[in-house]
Structures are given as C-alpha cells and as structure tokens.
Coordinates of N, CA and C in Angstrom, one line a residue:
M1 N 35.7 -33.2 90.2 CA 35.7 -31.7 89.9 C 34.4 -31.1 90.3
P2 N 34.3 -30.1 91.1 CA 33.0 -29.5 91.4 C 32.3 -28.9 90.2
A3 N 31.0 -29.0 90.3 CA 30.2 -28.4 89.1 C 30.4 -26.9 89.1
A4 N 30.4 -26.4 87.8 CA 30.5 -25.0 87.6 C 29.3 -24.3 88.2
P5 N 29.4 -23.2 88.8 CA 28.3 -22.5 89.4 C 27.3 -22.0 88.3
P6 N 26.0 -22.0 88.6 CA 25.1 -21.5 87.5 C 25.3 -20.1 87.2
P7 N 25.0 -19.7 85.9 CA 25.2 -18.3 85.6 C 24.4 -17.3 86.4
A8 N 24.9 -16.2 86.7 CA 24.2 -15.2 87.5 C 23.0 -14.7 86.7
P9 N 21.9 -14.6 87.4 CA 20.7 -14.0 86.7 C 20.9 -12.6 86.3
K10 N 20.2 -12.3 85.2 CA 20.3 -10.9 84.7 C 19.6 -10.0 85.7
P11 N 20.2 -8.9 86.1 CA 19.6 -8.0 87.1 C 18.2 -7.6 86.7
Q12 N 17.3 -7.6 87.7 CA 15.9 -7.2 87.4 C 15.8 -5.8 86.9
H13 N 16.7 -4.9 87.3 CA 16.6 -3.5 86.9 C 16.7 -3.4 85.4
D14 N 17.7 -4.2 84.8 CA 17.9 -4.1 83.4 C 16.7 -4.6 82.6
V15 N 16.2 -5.7 83.1 CA 15.0 -6.3 82.4 C 13.9 -5.4 82.4
E16 N 13.6 -4.7 83.5 CA 12.4 -3.9 83.6 C 12.6 -2.6 82.9
Q17 N 13.9 -2.1 82.8 CA 14.1 -0.9 82.0 C 13.8 -1.2 80.5
V18 N 14.1 -2.4 80.0 CA 13.8 -2.7 78.6 C 12.3 -2.7 78.5
E19 N 11.6 -3.3 79.5 CA 10.1 -3.3 79.4 C 9.5 -1.9 79.4
L20 N 10.1 -1.0 80.2 CA 9.6 0.4 80.2 C 9.8 1.1 78.9
L21 N 10.9 0.8 78.2 CA 11.1 1.4 76.9 C 10.1 0.9 75.9
Q22 N 9.7 -0.3 76.0 CA 8.7 -0.8 75.1 C 7.3 -0.2 75.4
L23 N 7.1 0.1 76.7 CA 5.8 0.7 77.1 C 5.6 2.1 76.6
G24 N 6.7 2.7 76.2 CA 6.6 4.1 75.7 C 5.9 4.3 74.4
G25 N 5.6 3.2 73.7 CA 4.9 3.4 72.4 C 5.9 3.4 71.3
D26 N 5.3 3.3 70.1 CA 6.1 3.4 68.9 C 6.6 4.8 68.6
D27 N 7.8 4.9 68.1 CA 8.4 6.2 67.7 C 7.8 6.6 66.4
T28 N 6.9 7.6 66.4 CA 6.2 8.0 65.2 C 7.1 8.6 64.2
E29 N 8.4 9.0 64.5 CA 9.3 9.6 63.6 C 10.2 8.6 62.9
C30 N 10.1 7.3 63.3 CA 10.9 6.3 62.7 C 10.5 6.2 61.2
G31 N 11.5 6.1 60.3 CA 11.2 6.0 58.9 C 10.9 7.3 58.2
L32 N 10.8 8.4 58.9 CA 10.6 9.6 58.2 C 11.9 10.1 57.6
R33 N 11.8 10.7 56.4 CA 12.9 11.4 55.8 C 13.4 12.5 56.7
A34 N 14.7 12.9 56.6 CA 15.2 13.9 57.5 C 14.4 15.2 57.4
D35 N 14.1 15.6 56.1 CA 13.4 16.9 56.0 C 12.0 16.8 56.5
A36 N 11.3 15.6 56.4 CA 10.0 15.4 56.9 C 10.0 15.4 58.4
A37 N 11.0 14.8 59.0 CA 11.2 14.9 60.5 C 11.4 16.3 61.0
R38 N 12.2 17.1 60.3 CA 12.4 18.4 60.7 C 11.1 19.2 60.6
N39 N 10.4 19.0 59.5 CA 9.1 19.7 59.3 C 8.1 19.4 60.5
R40 N 8.1 18.1 60.8 CA 7.2 17.7 61.9 C 7.6 18.3 63.2
A41 N 8.9 18.4 63.5 CA 9.4 19.0 64.7 C 9.0 20.5 64.7
R42 N 9.1 21.1 63.5 CA 8.8 22.6 63.5 C 7.3 22.8 63.8
L43 N 6.5 21.9 63.2 CA 5.1 22.1 63.5 C 4.7 21.9 65.0
L44 N 5.4 20.9 65.6 CA 5.1 20.6 67.0 C 5.6 21.8 67.9
E45 N 6.8 22.4 67.5 CA 7.3 23.5 68.2 C 6.3 24.7 68.1
A46 N 5.7 24.9 66.9 CA 4.8 26.0 66.8 C 3.5 25.7 67.6
A47 N 3.1 24.4 67.6 CA 1.9 24.1 68.4 C 2.2 24.3 69.9
A48 N 3.4 23.9 70.4 CA 3.7 24.1 71.8 C 3.7 25.6 72.2
R49 N 4.2 26.4 71.3 CA 4.2 27.9 71.6 C 2.7 28.4 71.7
L50 N 1.8 27.9 70.8 CA 0.5 28.3 70.9 C -0.2 27.8 72.2
V51 N 0.1 26.6 72.6 CA -0.4 26.1 73.9 C 0.1 27.0 75.1
A52 N 1.4 27.3 75.0 CA 1.9 28.2 76.1 C 1.3 29.6 76.1
E53 N 1.0 30.1 74.9 CA 0.5 31.5 74.9 C -1.0 31.6 75.0
H54 N -1.7 30.6 74.5 CA -3.2 30.7 74.4 C -3.9 29.5 75.0
G55 N -3.2 28.5 75.5 CA -3.9 27.3 76.0 C -4.2 26.4 74.8
A56 N -4.7 25.2 75.2 CA -5.0 24.2 74.1 C -6.1 24.7 73.2
A57 N -7.0 25.5 73.7 CA -8.1 26.0 72.9 C -7.6 26.8 71.7
G58 N -6.4 27.4 71.8 CA -5.8 28.2 70.8 C -5.1 27.4 69.7
V59 N -5.0 26.1 69.9 CA -4.3 25.2 68.9 C -5.4 24.8 67.9
T60 N -5.3 25.4 66.7 CA -6.1 24.9 65.6 C -5.2 24.6 64.4
M61 N -5.6 23.9 63.5 CA -4.8 23.5 62.3 C -4.3 24.8 61.6
E62 N -5.3 25.8 61.5 CA -4.9 27.0 60.8 C -3.9 27.8 61.6
A63 N -4.0 27.9 62.9 CA -3.1 28.6 63.7 C -1.7 28.0 63.7
V64 N -1.6 26.7 63.7 CA -0.3 26.1 63.7 C 0.3 26.3 62.4
A65 N -0.5 26.2 61.3 CA 0.1 26.4 59.9 C 0.7 27.9 59.8
A66 N -0.1 28.8 60.4 CA 0.4 30.2 60.3 C 1.6 30.4 61.2
A67 N 1.7 29.8 62.4 CA 2.8 30.0 63.2 C 4.1 29.3 62.7
A68 N 3.9 28.2 61.9 CA 5.0 27.5 61.3 C 5.3 28.0 59.9
S69 N 4.5 28.9 59.4 CA 4.7 29.5 58.0 C 4.7 28.4 57.0
V70 N 3.6 27.5 57.1 CA 3.4 26.5 56.1 C 1.9 26.5 55.7
G71 N 1.6 25.8 54.7 CA 0.2 25.7 54.3 C -0.6 24.9 55.2
K72 N -1.9 25.1 55.3 CA -2.8 24.4 56.2 C -2.8 22.9 55.8
G73 N -2.7 22.6 54.5 CA -2.8 21.3 54.1 C -1.6 20.5 54.6
T74 N -0.5 21.1 54.8 CA 0.7 20.4 55.3 C 0.4 19.9 56.7
V75 N -0.3 20.7 57.5 CA -0.6 20.3 58.9 C -1.6 19.1 58.9
F76 N -2.6 19.2 58.0 CA -3.6 18.1 57.9 C -2.9 16.8 57.4
R77 N -2.0 16.9 56.4 CA -1.4 15.7 55.9 C -0.5 15.1 57.0
R78 N 0.1 15.9 57.9 CA 1.0 15.3 58.9 C 0.3 14.7 60.1
F79 N -0.8 15.4 60.5 CA -1.5 14.9 61.7 C -2.9 14.5 61.6
G80 N -3.5 14.7 60.4 CA -4.9 14.2 60.2 C -5.9 15.2 60.6
D81 N -6.0 15.5 61.9 CA -7.0 16.5 62.4 C -6.4 17.1 63.7
R82 N -7.2 17.9 64.3 CA -6.8 18.6 65.6 C -6.5 17.6 66.7
T83 N -7.3 16.6 66.8 CA -7.0 15.6 67.9 C -5.7 14.9 67.6
G84 N -5.4 14.5 66.4 CA -4.1 13.9 66.0 C -3.0 14.8 66.3
L85 N -3.2 16.1 66.1 CA -2.1 17.1 66.4 C -1.9 17.2 67.9
L86 N -2.9 17.3 68.7 CA -2.8 17.3 70.2 C -2.1 16.1 70.7
L87 N -2.5 14.9 70.2 CA -1.9 13.7 70.6 C -0.4 13.6 70.3
A88 N -0.1 14.1 69.1 CA 1.3 14.1 68.7 C 2.1 15.1 69.5
L89 N 1.6 16.2 69.9 CA 2.2 17.2 70.7 C 2.5 16.6 72.1
L90 N 1.5 15.9 72.7 CA 1.6 15.3 74.0 C 2.6 14.2 73.9
D91 N 2.6 13.4 72.8 CA 3.6 12.3 72.6 C 5.0 12.8 72.6
H92 N 5.2 14.0 71.9 CA 6.5 14.6 71.8 C 7.0 14.9 73.2
S93 N 6.2 15.5 74.0 CA 6.5 15.9 75.4 C 6.8 14.7 76.2
E94 N 6.0 13.6 76.0 CA 6.1 12.4 76.8 C 7.4 11.7 76.5
K95 N 7.9 11.7 75.3 CA 9.1 11.1 75.0 C 10.3 11.8 75.6
K96 N 10.2 13.2 75.7 CA 11.3 13.9 76.3 C 11.3 13.6 77.8
F97 N 10.1 13.4 78.4 CA 10.1 13.1 79.9 C 10.6 11.7 80.1
Q98 N 10.2 10.8 79.2 CA 10.7 9.4 79.4 C 12.3 9.4 79.2
A99 N 12.8 10.1 78.3 CA 14.3 10.2 78.2 C 14.9 10.7 79.4
A100 N 14.3 11.7 80.1 CA 14.9 12.2 81.4 C 14.8 11.1 82.4
L101 N 13.8 10.3 82.5 CA 13.7 9.2 83.5 C 14.7 8.2 83.2
L102 N 14.9 7.8 82.0 CA 15.8 6.7 81.7 C 17.3 7.0 81.5
G103 N 17.6 8.3 81.2 CA 19.0 8.6 80.9 C 19.4 10.0 81.4
G104 N 18.5 10.7 82.0 CA 18.8 12.1 82.5 C 19.6 12.1 83.8
P105 N 19.9 13.3 84.3 CA 20.7 13.4 85.5 C 19.8 13.0 86.7
P106 N 20.4 12.5 87.8 CA 19.7 12.1 89.0 C 19.3 13.4 89.7
P107 N 18.3 13.4 90.6 CA 17.6 12.2 91.0 C 16.4 11.7 90.2
L108 N 16.0 12.5 89.2 CA 15.0 12.1 88.3 C 15.4 10.9 87.5
G109 N 16.7 11.0 86.9 CA 17.2 9.9 86.1 C 18.0 8.9 87.0
P110 N 18.6 7.9 86.4 CA 19.4 6.9 87.1 C 20.5 7.5 87.9
G111 N 20.9 6.8 89.0 CA 22.1 7.1 89.8 C 21.8 7.6 91.2
A112 N 20.5 7.8 91.5 CA 20.1 8.2 92.9 C 19.4 7.0 93.5
P113 N 19.3 7.0 94.9 CA 18.6 5.9 95.5 C 17.1 6.0 95.1
P114 N 16.4 4.8 95.2 CA 15.0 4.8 94.7 C 14.1 5.7 95.4
L115 N 14.3 5.9 96.7 CA 13.4 6.9 97.4 C 13.6 8.3 96.9
E116 N 14.8 8.7 96.6 CA 15.0 10.0 96.1 C 14.4 10.1 94.7
R117 N 14.5 9.1 93.9 CA 14.0 9.1 92.5 C 12.5 9.2 92.6
L118 N 11.8 8.5 93.5 CA 10.4 8.5 93.6 C 9.9 9.9 94.0
R119 N 10.6 10.5 94.9 CA 10.2 11.9 95.3 C 10.3 12.8 94.1
A120 N 11.5 12.7 93.4 CA 11.7 13.6 92.3 C 10.7 13.3 91.2
F121 N 10.4 12.1 90.9 CA 9.4 11.7 89.9 C 8.1 12.5 90.1
G122 N 7.5 12.3 91.3 CA 6.2 13.0 91.5 C 6.2 14.5 91.3
C123 N 7.3 15.1 91.9 CA 7.4 16.6 91.8 C 7.5 17.0 90.3
A124 N 8.3 16.2 89.5 CA 8.5 16.5 88.1 C 7.2 16.4 87.3
V125 N 6.5 15.3 87.6 CA 5.2 15.1 86.9 C 4.2 16.2 87.3
L126 N 4.2 16.6 88.5 CA 3.3 17.7 88.9 C 3.6 19.0 88.2
R127 N 4.9 19.3 88.1 CA 5.4 20.5 87.4 C 5.1 20.5 85.9
R128 N 5.3 19.3 85.3 CA 5.0 19.2 83.9 C 3.5 19.3 83.6
T129 N 2.7 18.7 84.5 CA 1.3 18.8 84.3 C 0.8 20.2 84.5
A130 N 1.3 20.9 85.4 CA 1.0 22.3 85.6 C 1.3 23.1 84.3
D131 N 2.4 22.8 83.7 CA 2.8 23.6 82.5 C 2.0 23.2 81.3
E132 N 1.5 21.9 81.2 CA 0.7 21.4 80.1 C -0.7 21.1 80.4
L133 N -1.3 21.7 81.4 CA -2.5 21.2 82.0 C -3.6 21.1 80.9
E134 N -3.8 22.2 80.2 CA -4.9 22.2 79.2 C -4.7 21.2 78.1
L135 N -3.4 21.1 77.7 CA -3.1 20.1 76.7 C -3.4 18.7 77.2
Q136 N -3.0 18.4 78.4 CA -3.2 17.0 78.9 C -4.7 16.7 79.1
L137 N -5.5 17.7 79.5 CA -6.9 17.5 79.7 C -7.6 17.3 78.3
A138 N -7.1 18.1 77.3 CA -7.7 18.0 76.0 C -7.5 16.6 75.4
A139 N -6.3 16.0 75.7 CA -6.0 14.7 75.2 C -6.2 13.5 76.2
E140 N -7.0 13.8 77.3 CA -7.2 12.8 78.3 C -8.0 11.6 77.7
P141 N -7.5 10.4 77.8 CA -8.2 9.2 77.3 C -9.4 8.9 78.0
G142 N -10.4 8.2 77.3 CA -11.6 7.8 78.0 C -11.4 6.8 79.0
A143 N -12.4 6.4 79.7 CA -12.3 5.5 80.8 C -11.7 4.1 80.4
E144 N -12.1 3.7 79.2 CA -11.6 2.4 78.7 C -10.1 2.4 78.4
R145 N -9.5 3.5 78.2 CA -8.1 3.6 77.9 C -7.2 4.3 78.9
R146 N -7.9 4.8 80.0 CA -7.1 5.7 80.9 C -6.0 5.0 81.5
F147 N -6.1 3.7 81.8 CA -5.0 3.0 82.5 C -4.2 2.1 81.6
T148 N -4.6 2.0 80.3 CA -3.9 1.1 79.4 C -3.1 1.9 78.3
A149 N -3.3 3.2 78.2 CA -2.6 4.0 77.3 C -1.1 3.9 77.5
P150 N -0.3 3.8 76.5 CA 1.2 3.5 76.7 C 1.8 4.6 77.6
P151 N 1.6 5.9 77.5 CA 2.3 6.8 78.4 C 1.9 6.5 79.9
R152 N 0.7 6.2 80.2 CA 0.3 6.0 81.6 C 1.0 4.7 82.0
R153 N 1.0 3.7 81.2 CA 1.6 2.4 81.6 C 3.1 2.6 81.8
F154 N 3.8 3.4 81.0 CA 5.2 3.7 81.2 C 5.4 4.4 82.6
L155 N 4.7 5.4 82.9 CA 4.9 6.1 84.1 C 4.6 5.2 85.3
R156 N 3.5 4.5 85.2 CA 3.2 3.5 86.3 C 4.2 2.4 86.5
G157 N 4.8 2.0 85.3 CA 5.8 1.0 85.4 C 7.1 1.5 86.1
H158 N 7.4 2.8 85.8 CA 8.5 3.4 86.5 C 8.3 3.4 88.0
V159 N 7.1 3.8 88.5 CA 6.8 3.8 89.9 C 6.9 2.4 90.5
L160 N 6.4 1.5 89.7 CA 6.4 0.1 90.1 C 7.8 -0.4 90.4
L161 N 8.7 -0.1 89.4 CA 10.1 -0.5 89.6 C 10.7 0.1 90.8
L162 N 10.5 1.3 91.1 CA 11.0 2.0 92.3 C 10.4 1.4 93.6
L163 N 9.1 1.1 93.6 CA 8.5 0.5 94.8 C 9.0 -0.9 95.0
R164 N 9.3 -1.6 94.0 CA 9.8 -3.0 94.2 C 11.2 -3.0 94.9
Q165 N 11.9 -1.9 94.7 CA 13.2 -1.8 95.4 C 13.0 -1.3 96.8
L166 N 12.0 -0.5 97.0 CA 11.8 0.1 98.3 C 11.0 -0.8 99.2
L167 N 10.0 -1.6 98.7 CA 9.1 -2.3 99.5 C 9.0 -3.8 99.0
P168 N 10.0 -4.5 99.1 CA 9.9 -5.9 98.7 C 8.9 -6.7 99.5
G169 N 8.0 -7.4 98.8 CA 7.0 -8.2 99.5 C 5.7 -7.5 99.6
A170 N 5.6 -6.2 99.3 CA 4.4 -5.4 99.3 C 3.6 -5.6 98.0
D171 N 2.3 -5.3 98.0 CA 1.5 -5.3 96.8 C 1.8 -4.0 96.1
V172 N 3.0 -4.0 95.4 CA 3.4 -2.7 94.8 C 2.6 -2.4 93.6
E173 N 1.9 -3.3 93.0 CA 1.0 -3.0 91.8 C -0.1 -2.0 92.2
L174 N -0.8 -2.4 93.3 CA -1.8 -1.5 93.8 C -1.3 -0.2 94.4
L175 N -0.1 -0.3 95.0 CA 0.5 1.0 95.6 C 0.9 1.9 94.4
A176 N 1.3 1.3 93.3 CA 1.7 2.2 92.1 C 0.5 2.9 91.6
H177 N -0.7 2.2 91.5 CA -1.9 2.8 91.1 C -2.3 3.9 92.1
T178 N -2.1 3.7 93.4 CA -2.5 4.7 94.4 C -1.7 6.0 94.2
L179 N -0.4 5.8 94.0 CA 0.5 7.0 93.9 C 0.2 7.7 92.6
M180 N 0.0 7.0 91.5 CA -0.3 7.6 90.2 C -1.6 8.4 90.3
A181 N -2.6 7.9 91.1 CA -3.9 8.6 91.2 C -3.7 10.0 91.7
Y182 N -2.7 10.2 92.6 CA -2.4 11.6 93.1 C -1.9 12.5 92.0
L183 N -1.3 12.0 91.0 CA -0.7 12.8 89.9 C -1.7 12.9 88.7
D184 N -2.9 12.5 88.8 CA -3.8 12.5 87.7 C -4.1 14.0 87.2
P185 N -4.0 14.2 85.9 CA -4.2 15.6 85.5 C -5.6 16.2 85.9
V186 N -6.6 15.4 85.9 CA -8.0 15.9 86.3 C -8.0 16.3 87.7
L187 N -7.3 15.5 88.6 CA -7.2 15.9 90.0 C -6.4 17.2 90.1
V188 N -5.3 17.3 89.4 CA -4.4 18.5 89.5 C -5.2 19.7 89.0
H189 N -6.0 19.6 88.0 CA -6.9 20.7 87.5 C -7.9 21.1 88.7
H190 N -8.5 20.1 89.3 CA -9.5 20.4 90.4 C -8.8 21.1 91.5
L191 N -7.6 20.6 91.9 CA -7.0 21.2 93.1 C -6.4 22.6 92.8
T192 N -5.8 22.7 91.7 CA -5.1 24.0 91.4 C -6.0 25.1 90.8
R193 N -7.0 24.7 90.0 CA -7.9 25.7 89.3 C -9.2 25.9 90.1
Q194 N -9.7 24.8 90.6 CA -11.0 25.0 91.3 C -10.9 25.2 92.8
C195 N -9.9 24.5 93.4 CA -9.6 24.7 94.9 C -8.6 25.8 95.2
R196 N -7.9 26.3 94.1 CA -6.9 27.3 94.2 C -5.7 26.9 95.1
M197 N -5.4 25.7 95.1 CA -4.2 25.2 95.9 C -2.9 25.6 95.1
P198 N -2.0 26.2 95.8 CA -0.7 26.5 95.2 C 0.1 25.2 94.8
P199 N 0.8 25.2 93.7 CA 1.6 24.0 93.3 C 2.5 23.5 94.4
A200 N 3.1 24.4 95.2 CA 4.0 24.0 96.2 C 3.3 23.1 97.2
R201 N 2.0 23.3 97.5 CA 1.3 22.4 98.4 C 1.1 21.0 97.8
L202 N 0.9 20.9 96.5 CA 0.7 19.6 95.9 C 2.0 18.8 96.0
E203 N 3.2 19.5 95.8 CA 4.5 18.9 95.8 C 4.8 18.4 97.3
A204 N 4.4 19.3 98.2 CA 4.6 18.9 99.6 C 3.7 17.7 100.0
G205 N 2.5 17.7 99.4 CA 1.6 16.5 99.7 C 2.2 15.2 99.1
W206 N 2.8 15.3 97.9 CA 3.4 14.2 97.3 C 4.5 13.6 98.2
L207 N 5.4 14.5 98.7 CA 6.5 14.0 99.5 C 6.0 13.4 100.8
D208 N 4.9 13.9 101.3 CA 4.3 13.3 102.5 C 3.7 12.0 102.2
L209 N 3.0 11.9 101.1 CA 2.4 10.6 100.7 C 3.5 9.5 100.5
V210 N 4.6 9.9 99.8 CA 5.6 8.9 99.6 C 6.2 8.5 100.9
A211 N 6.4 9.4 101.9 CA 6.9 9.1 103.2 C 6.0 8.1 103.9
R212 N 4.7 8.3 103.8 CA 3.8 7.4 104.5 C 3.7 6.0 103.8
V213 N 3.7 6.0 102.5 CA 3.6 4.7 101.8 C 4.9 3.9 102.1
T214 N 6.0 4.5 102.1 CA 7.3 3.8 102.2 C 7.8 3.7 103.7
R215 N 7.0 4.4 104.6 CA 7.4 4.3 106.0 C 8.8 4.9 106.2
T216 N 9.0 6.0 105.6 CA 10.3 6.7 105.8 C 10.0 8.1 106.3
D217 N 11.0 8.8 106.7 CA 10.9 10.2 107.1 C 10.8 11.1 105.9
P218 N 9.9 12.1 105.9 CA 9.9 13.1 104.8 C 11.2 13.8 104.7
P219 N 11.6 14.4 103.6 CA 12.8 15.2 103.5 C 12.8 16.4 104.4
G220 N 13.9 16.8 104.9 CA 14.0 17.9 105.9 C 13.6 19.2 105.2

C-alpha cells in the first residue's frame, strides 16, 4: 500500500497574518468595563477633534477634558499625561488602519493582487499621514525605537508580506525598509510643508517607486 502523502503545509499567508496581528501591540481596551471603554473612546474622539481643528499643539489635558465635558482628573487618570494621551490617540488611529489592512475592502484590504495592494497601501499611508501629520510628529519615537515600535513593525511586516509574493528570491527585508522610508512622517513633513509639494505628487512618486522596485508598469 503506498504511503499516505504528507500533510499540506499551512499557507504562508495565514501564518504571516497571525504574526502581523501580534505586531500590532496589546489592545489597551482589553479588560476595561464597558462604561470605562466608552469614556475612553469619548476622550479620544474629543482629542481627535482638537487635533483636526487646532493641530497637536492644541491638545492639552485641560482642553480634552473641556471638549469631552469631564473633569481634568478623569483625563489624567486615563492617560497619565499629555504624551500618554497623544500615544493613545495615535494607537487608536493605528488600530483602525490595521483593521482596514487585515479585513477591509480591497485593494487596501485582502482580495486584490499583491501589486494593487502595495500601491493602495502607500497611498493610504500618505493620506493618513497628511491628515494626522502634527500628531504623528509629536509622537515620533526616538532613534532607538523608530524601527522597533510595534506600529512601524506592523506596517513594515505588511509590506514585507506583499513583496515576498511579488519578488520571490529578492532581499525583501531591505526593500521593505526602503519603501517604508518613503512614507516616513518626517519626510512627508519636509516635502509637503517645507518643499510645498502637493500630496498628489507624493502619491504619484509612490506609484513610480513601486513600479521600479517590482519591475512592473505603473498604473495607467
């Protein structure tokens, strides 16, 4: 009797998606009571409105408390200090973006070819950075954590996954770092605020860069 065939290996895509979920960091709302979670969400929504209206400089513990109609002590108990508040606000935004990558509609989410997903990823990151630029700069990690912070690792891991499908055999780890460097918030600040480049030019540059790295034609 012939030997039974070995079990099929688990698809690499599934394995790496689990890893990406782990790279997203701990869910800070796990274990919170329902009312505490709602209060936290209300404070973050108030902080997001202040960022949109006044920039990150307008986000103070006092301003958030007033916008959310709570006492200042409530904000301090929930986030510790202003830095903790900014990090929590950025984390909230990051989790929504991760959810779009892992389960949202294509081409940003699953279901589209890897090349289309890579194109959509960079354009989405650039738009999100433009919307949150001051907040991202305020929460920018130092040099020792810039490449190891969980959100950065998650995004780089997503690019790495797509590059492995597009360029088997290439040094995709270095290529992922190269592509992520183009999306760095500090560079986006320099190009859009100091060099006065329109966002559309940055998005076109991303599509051109992806085409050159993957040796494909840019979209028509």
